[in-house]
Amino acid sequence: MSHFSYRNGALHAESVALSDIADKFGTPTYVYSKQALEENFSAWSDACKGRDALVCYAMKANSNLAILRLLAALGSGFDLVSGGELLRVLAAGGDPRKCLFSGVGKTRDEMRLALSHDILCFNVESIPELHRLNEVAGQLGKKAPVSLRVNPNVDPKTHPYIATGLKANKFGVAFSDALNAYRLAASLPHIDVVGIDCHIGSQLLDDAPLLEALDKLIDLVDTLDKEGIAVHHLDLGGGIGIVYDDERPVAVGAYLGRVFARIDSWRKSRYAGSPIKVCFEPGRSIVGNAGVLLTRVEYLKPGEEKNFCIVDAAMNDLMRPAMYEAWMGVQTVTQREGRALTWDVVGPVCESGDWLARERALVVEPDDLLVINSAGAYGMTMASNYNSRGRAAEVLVDQDRCVLIRQRETPESLFALEQQASLD
Ligand SMILES: *Cc1c(COP(=O)(O)O)cnc(C)c1O
């Protein structure tokens, strides 16, 4: 059930009117539903009950400390892609021993930080990274726990910018090189091979490509086993899609049911039932539908070819449309009677690419509030300060209460780090 719905013609987040949030905190503002976050996380954790499994929320989707704290309290681990993200987990009271560290460009400093906090595993994406990690771990007198991110070369059938498991992508070690990479990893003194990992893409509606990737990883684990290289966990990454428009994404429980069924029959036939830990790295499916971007109409600019609805949120607040031509739903906060016109909802940024939604039928007036739906994932985390625009406020709603979880950035804070220095 959606936690953003109309009551007497006024859109609410849980039991809080979005117009009240706009009055109290201004716009643009990201608004998140606590119940939605909890339900979305539970879809994963419930399906993992009684299993040796770990859900590591991919925090690049939304890394607000309040959201991390909430998920950590529910038992979530975290999938990180930078040292900064690890520091966020620590600040939010998360457990570094439930953290996986992914990403193609880990620096030595980031490796040292992660090693010093004893994270669960490094998802290593290349041979040079393996050598560097071995060297850094050696300097610290440690062994780095490692999975290799294997690129299974399956087509996730999603937008090319969010497909990551094809041969042409920068991510992971090619499937055909994986065996040699594992042999090397097993031979390095400060590397401890613990797992195998993949992440094939994002906003996947069907789980067939994920199951195809799983089958390939299973084959590889068997091959490694014959070589005497034992793998203790298998990480399937994230990627489960959400509803933006009329998509019908696979249900999390159904997907996990199929994953565990395959793993069970594999372990029963080959390993006398001995278990293997399974990790998941969902991002979008946990936070995407749990948030909206609340924005106010500044001007209406009807024209000969197009009608523009100019709002106070822009591409710097929500990049997905400009970056991926993503379709995001738009609704008015107050349901209005009348004849709908077709509007392009655009921001004030000086770029033609600054649009949030195109050709939408809306009954709208100046100063109305709108929401952009399903903006909880890859919204605030991708925001920038382009055009010297402070980033939006963030508010968390819990039933009939709401709380500010990030202040709106002030213009002064944007240039506080700059110095009017000269070399004269
Ligand atoms: C982005 C990312 C995820 C999360 O993907 P979603 O589609 O948001 O579930 C998981 N793992 C890795 C390595 C990622 O880069």
PDB file of N, CA and C and ligand atoms in Angstrom, residues 44 56-61 79-81 101-103 123 125 149 162 164 171 197-204 235-241 280-287 377-378, ligand 1:
ATOM      1  N   TRP A  44      12.555  -7.741   2.346  1.00  0.00           N
ATOM      2  CA  TRP A  44      13.837  -8.463   2.217  1.00  0.00           C
ATOM      3  C   TRP A  44      14.107  -9.317   3.450  1.00  0.00           C
ATOM      4  N   CYS A  56      22.369  -6.066   2.745  1.00  0.00           N
ATOM      5  CA  CYS A  56      23.252  -4.904   2.881  1.00  0.00           C
ATOM      6  C   CYS A  56      22.690  -3.780   2.012  1.00  0.00           C
ATOM      7  N   TYR A  57      21.987  -2.880   2.647  1.00  0.00           N
ATOM      8  CA  TYR A  57      21.353  -1.760   1.932  1.00  0.00           C
ATOM      9  C   TYR A  57      22.416  -0.970   1.164  1.00  0.00           C
ATOM     10  N   ALA A  58      22.186  -0.795  -0.131  1.00  0.00           N
ATOM     11  CA  ALA A  58      23.126  -0.033  -0.973  1.00  0.00           C
ATOM     12  C   ALA A  58      22.878   1.450  -0.735  1.00  0.00           C
ATOM     13  N   MET A  59      23.677   2.025   0.130  1.00  0.00           N
ATOM     14  CA  MET A  59      23.363   3.338   0.690  1.00  0.00           C
ATOM     15  C   MET A  59      23.579   4.488  -0.280  1.00  0.00           C
ATOM     16  N   LYS A  60      24.172   4.229  -1.432  1.00  0.00           N
ATOM     17  CA  LYS A  60      24.276   5.342  -2.377  1.00  0.00           C
ATOM     18  C   LYS A  60      22.898   5.769  -2.872  1.00  0.00           C
ATOM     19  N   ALA A  61      21.893   4.897  -2.702  1.00  0.00           N
ATOM     20  CA  ALA A  61      20.532   5.260  -3.103  1.00  0.00           C
ATOM     21  C   ALA A  61      19.983   6.401  -2.243  1.00  0.00           C
ATOM     22  N   ASP A  79      25.979  -1.704   1.876  1.00  0.00           N
ATOM     23  CA  ASP A  79      26.893  -1.787   0.735  1.00  0.00           C
ATOM     24  C   ASP A  79      27.405  -0.378   0.479  1.00  0.00           C
ATOM     25  N   LEU A  80      28.727  -0.220   0.569  1.00  0.00           N
ATOM     26  CA  LEU A  80      29.356   1.096   0.452  1.00  0.00           C
ATOM     27  C   LEU A  80      30.074   1.218  -0.874  1.00  0.00           C
ATOM     28  N   VAL A  81      30.219   2.444  -1.335  1.00  0.00           N
ATOM     29  CA  VAL A  81      31.055   2.680  -2.504  1.00  0.00           C
ATOM     30  C   VAL A  81      32.103   3.766  -2.272  1.00  0.00           C
ATOM     31  N   PHE A 101      32.204  -3.430   0.711  1.00  0.00           N
ATOM     32  CA  PHE A 101      32.760  -2.242   0.077  1.00  0.00           C
ATOM     33  C   PHE A 101      32.931  -2.513  -1.420  1.00  0.00           C
ATOM     34  N   SER A 102      32.073  -1.905  -2.226  1.00  0.00           N
ATOM     35  CA  SER A 102      32.103  -2.080  -3.686  1.00  0.00           C
ATOM     36  C   SER A 102      32.713  -0.852  -4.341  1.00  0.00           C
ATOM     37  N   GLY A 103      32.954  -0.936  -5.633  1.00  0.00           N
ATOM     38  CA  GLY A 103      33.410   0.235  -6.388  1.00  0.00           C
ATOM     39  C   GLY A 103      34.739  -0.008  -7.084  1.00  0.00           C
ATOM     40  N   ASN A 123      34.520  -5.954  -2.074  1.00  0.00           N
ATOM     41  CA  ASN A 123      34.140  -6.485  -3.387  1.00  0.00           C
ATOM     42  C   ASN A 123      35.125  -5.918  -4.402  1.00  0.00           C
ATOM     43  N   GLU A 125      37.195  -5.284  -7.758  1.00  0.00           N
ATOM     44  CA  GLU A 125      36.698  -5.185  -9.133  1.00  0.00           C
ATOM     45  C   GLU A 125      37.778  -5.312 -10.210  1.00  0.00           C
ATOM     46  N   ARG A 149      34.262  -9.238  -7.661  1.00  0.00           N
ATOM     47  CA  ARG A 149      33.044  -8.911  -8.392  1.00  0.00           C
ATOM     48  C   ARG A 149      33.213  -9.437  -9.806  1.00  0.00           C
ATOM     49  N   ILE A 162      22.387   2.202 -16.435  1.00  0.00           N
ATOM     50  CA  ILE A 162      22.294   1.461 -15.178  1.00  0.00           C
ATOM     51  C   ILE A 162      22.432  -0.041 -15.386  1.00  0.00           C
ATOM     52  N   THR A 164      25.193  -2.856 -15.581  1.00  0.00           N
ATOM     53  CA  THR A 164      26.574  -2.879 -15.096  1.00  0.00           C
ATOM     54  C   THR A 164      27.252  -4.225 -15.285  1.00  0.00           C
ATOM     55  N   PHE A 171      32.659  -2.331 -14.772  1.00  0.00           N
ATOM     56  CA  PHE A 171      32.604  -2.993 -13.474  1.00  0.00           C
ATOM     57  C   PHE A 171      33.091  -4.438 -13.518  1.00  0.00           C
ATOM     58  N   ASP A 197      30.880 -12.199  -5.888  1.00  0.00           N
ATOM     59  CA  ASP A 197      29.927 -11.096  -5.940  1.00  0.00           C
ATOM     60  C   ASP A 197      29.598 -10.744  -7.385  1.00  0.00           C
ATOM     61  N   CYS A 198      28.368 -10.269  -7.590  1.00  0.00           N
ATOM     62  CA  CYS A 198      28.037  -9.621  -8.857  1.00  0.00           C
ATOM     63  C   CYS A 198      26.954  -8.585  -8.606  1.00  0.00           C
ATOM     64  N   HIS A 199      26.827  -7.675  -9.513  1.00  0.00           N
ATOM     65  CA  HIS A 199      25.717  -6.701  -9.476  1.00  0.00           C
ATOM     66  C   HIS A 199      25.513  -6.301 -10.920  1.00  0.00           C
ATOM     67  N   ILE A 200      24.412  -6.738 -11.508  1.00  0.00           N
ATOM     68  CA  ILE A 200      24.317  -6.648 -12.972  1.00  0.00           C
ATOM     69  C   ILE A 200      23.593  -5.413 -13.480  1.00  0.00           C
ATOM     70  N   GLY A 201      22.948  -4.668 -12.596  1.00  0.00           N
ATOM     71  CA  GLY A 201      22.263  -3.476 -13.079  1.00  0.00           C
ATOM     72  C   GLY A 201      21.168  -3.069 -12.132  1.00  0.00           C
ATOM     73  N   SER A 202      20.434  -2.053 -12.518  1.00  0.00           N
ATOM     74  CA  SER A 202      19.454  -1.463 -11.617  1.00  0.00           C
ATOM     75  C   SER A 202      18.102  -1.341 -12.310  1.00  0.00           C
ATOM     76  N   GLN A 203      17.058  -1.190 -11.488  1.00  0.00           N
ATOM     77  CA  GLN A 203      15.688  -1.071 -11.996  1.00  0.00           C
ATOM     78  C   GLN A 203      15.336  -2.265 -12.899  1.00  0.00           C
ATOM     79  N   LEU A 204      15.704  -3.473 -12.433  1.00  0.00           N
ATOM     80  CA  LEU A 204      15.340  -4.692 -13.154  1.00  0.00           C
ATOM     81  C   LEU A 204      13.911  -5.065 -12.768  1.00  0.00           C
ATOM     82  N   ASP A 235      27.202 -13.167  -3.183  1.00  0.00           N
ATOM     83  CA  ASP A 235      26.545 -11.857  -3.111  1.00  0.00           C
ATOM     84  C   ASP A 235      25.937 -11.554  -4.482  1.00  0.00           C
ATOM     85  N   LEU A 236      24.615 -11.406  -4.495  1.00  0.00           N
ATOM     86  CA  LEU A 236      23.914 -11.212  -5.773  1.00  0.00           C
ATOM     87  C   LEU A 236      23.667  -9.747  -6.120  1.00  0.00           C
ATOM     88  N   GLY A 237      24.186  -8.843  -5.303  1.00  0.00           N
ATOM     89  CA  GLY A 237      24.025  -7.427  -5.612  1.00  0.00           C
ATOM     90  C   GLY A 237      22.600  -6.958  -5.401  1.00  0.00           C
ATOM     91  N   GLY A 238      22.306  -5.814  -6.006  1.00  0.00           N
ATOM     92  CA  GLY A 238      20.955  -5.250  -5.866  1.00  0.00           C
ATOM     93  C   GLY A 238      20.241  -5.297  -7.199  1.00  0.00           C
ATOM     94  N   GLY A 239      19.429  -4.288  -7.466  1.00  0.00           N
ATOM     95  CA  GLY A 239      18.893  -4.150  -8.811  1.00  0.00           C
ATOM     96  C   GLY A 239      17.405  -4.323  -8.977  1.00  0.00           C
ATOM     97  N   ILE A 240      16.701  -4.826  -7.949  1.00  0.00           N
ATOM     98  CA  ILE A 240      15.260  -5.021  -8.117  1.00  0.00           C
ATOM     99  C   ILE A 240      14.571  -3.662  -8.313  1.00  0.00           C
ATOM    100  N   GLY A 241      13.732  -3.602  -9.329  1.00  0.00           N
ATOM    101  CA  GLY A 241      13.105  -2.340  -9.720  1.00  0.00           C
ATOM    102  C   GLY A 241      11.872  -2.000  -8.900  1.00  0.00           C
ATOM    103  N   PHE A 280      22.700  -9.726  -0.210  1.00  0.00           N
ATOM    104  CA  PHE A 280      21.994  -8.914  -1.208  1.00  0.00           C
ATOM    105  C   PHE A 280      22.330  -7.452  -0.955  1.00  0.00           C
ATOM    106  N   GLU A 281      22.291  -6.676  -2.023  1.00  0.00           N
ATOM    107  CA  GLU A 281      22.628  -5.247  -1.910  1.00  0.00           C
ATOM    108  C   GLU A 281      21.512  -4.380  -2.503  1.00  0.00           C
ATOM    109  N   PRO A 282      20.310  -4.456  -1.980  1.00  0.00           N
ATOM    110  CA  PRO A 282      19.227  -3.656  -2.554  1.00  0.00           C
ATOM    111  C   PRO A 282      19.330  -2.193  -2.149  1.00  0.00           C
ATOM    112  N   GLY A 283      19.092  -1.315  -3.085  1.00  0.00           N
ATOM    113  CA  GLY A 283      19.062   0.116  -2.791  1.00  0.00           C
ATOM    114  C   GLY A 283      17.690   0.681  -3.105  1.00  0.00           C
ATOM    115  N   ARG A 284      17.453   0.827  -4.407  1.00  0.00           N
ATOM    116  CA  ARG A 284      16.211   1.436  -4.892  1.00  0.00           C
ATOM    117  C   ARG A 284      14.955   0.783  -4.294  1.00  0.00           C
ATOM    118  N   SER A 285      14.944  -0.548  -4.204  1.00  0.00           N
ATOM    119  CA  SER A 285      13.719  -1.225  -3.775  1.00  0.00           C
ATOM    120  C   SER A 285      13.417  -0.960  -2.304  1.00  0.00           C
ATOM    121  N   ILE A 286      14.390  -0.447  -1.553  1.00  0.00           N
ATOM    122  CA  ILE A 286      14.129  -0.126  -0.145  1.00  0.00           C
ATOM    123  C   ILE A 286      13.693   1.329   0.025  1.00  0.00           C
ATOM    124  N   VAL A 287      14.326   2.236  -0.684  1.00  0.00           N
ATOM    125  CA  VAL A 287      13.997   3.654  -0.444  1.00  0.00           C
ATOM    126  C   VAL A 287      13.202   4.346  -1.549  1.00  0.00           C
ATOM    127  N   ALA A 377      14.987   7.207  -3.925  1.00  0.00           N
ATOM    128  CA  ALA A 377      16.278   6.608  -4.292  1.00  0.00           C
ATOM    129  C   ALA A 377      16.928   7.433  -5.387  1.00  0.00           C
ATOM    130  N   TYR A 378      18.234   7.668  -5.267  1.00  0.00           N
ATOM    131  CA  TYR A 378      18.997   8.400  -6.273  1.00  0.00           C
ATOM    132  C   TYR A 378      18.388   9.780  -6.519  1.00  0.00           C
TER     133      TYR A 378
HETATM  134  C1  LIG B   1      24.054   0.779  -6.979  1.00  0.00           C
HETATM  135  C2  LIG B   1      24.476  -0.547  -6.502  1.00  0.00           C
HETATM  136  C3  LIG B   1      23.567  -1.374  -5.827  1.00  0.00           C
HETATM  137  C4  LIG B   1      22.115  -1.014  -5.620  1.00  0.00           C
HETATM  138  O1  LIG B   1      21.370  -1.073  -6.796  1.00  0.00           O
HETATM  139  P1  LIG B   1      19.788  -0.868  -6.740  1.00  0.00           P
HETATM  140  O2  LIG B   1      19.370  -0.974  -8.145  1.00  0.00           O
HETATM  141  O3  LIG B   1      19.540   0.477  -6.164  1.00  0.00           O
HETATM  142  O4  LIG B   1      19.215  -1.952  -5.896  1.00  0.00           O
HETATM  143  C5  LIG B   1      24.041  -2.579  -5.337  1.00  0.00           C
HETATM  144  N1  LIG B   1      25.333  -2.956  -5.491  1.00  0.00           N
HETATM  145  C6  LIG B   1      26.221  -2.190  -6.143  1.00  0.00           C
HETATM  146  C7  LIG B   1      27.614  -2.654  -6.285  1.00  0.00           C
HETATM  147  C8  LIG B   1      25.828  -0.962  -6.666  1.00  0.00           C
HETATM  148  O5  LIG B   1      26.714  -0.216  -7.325  1.00  0.00           O
END
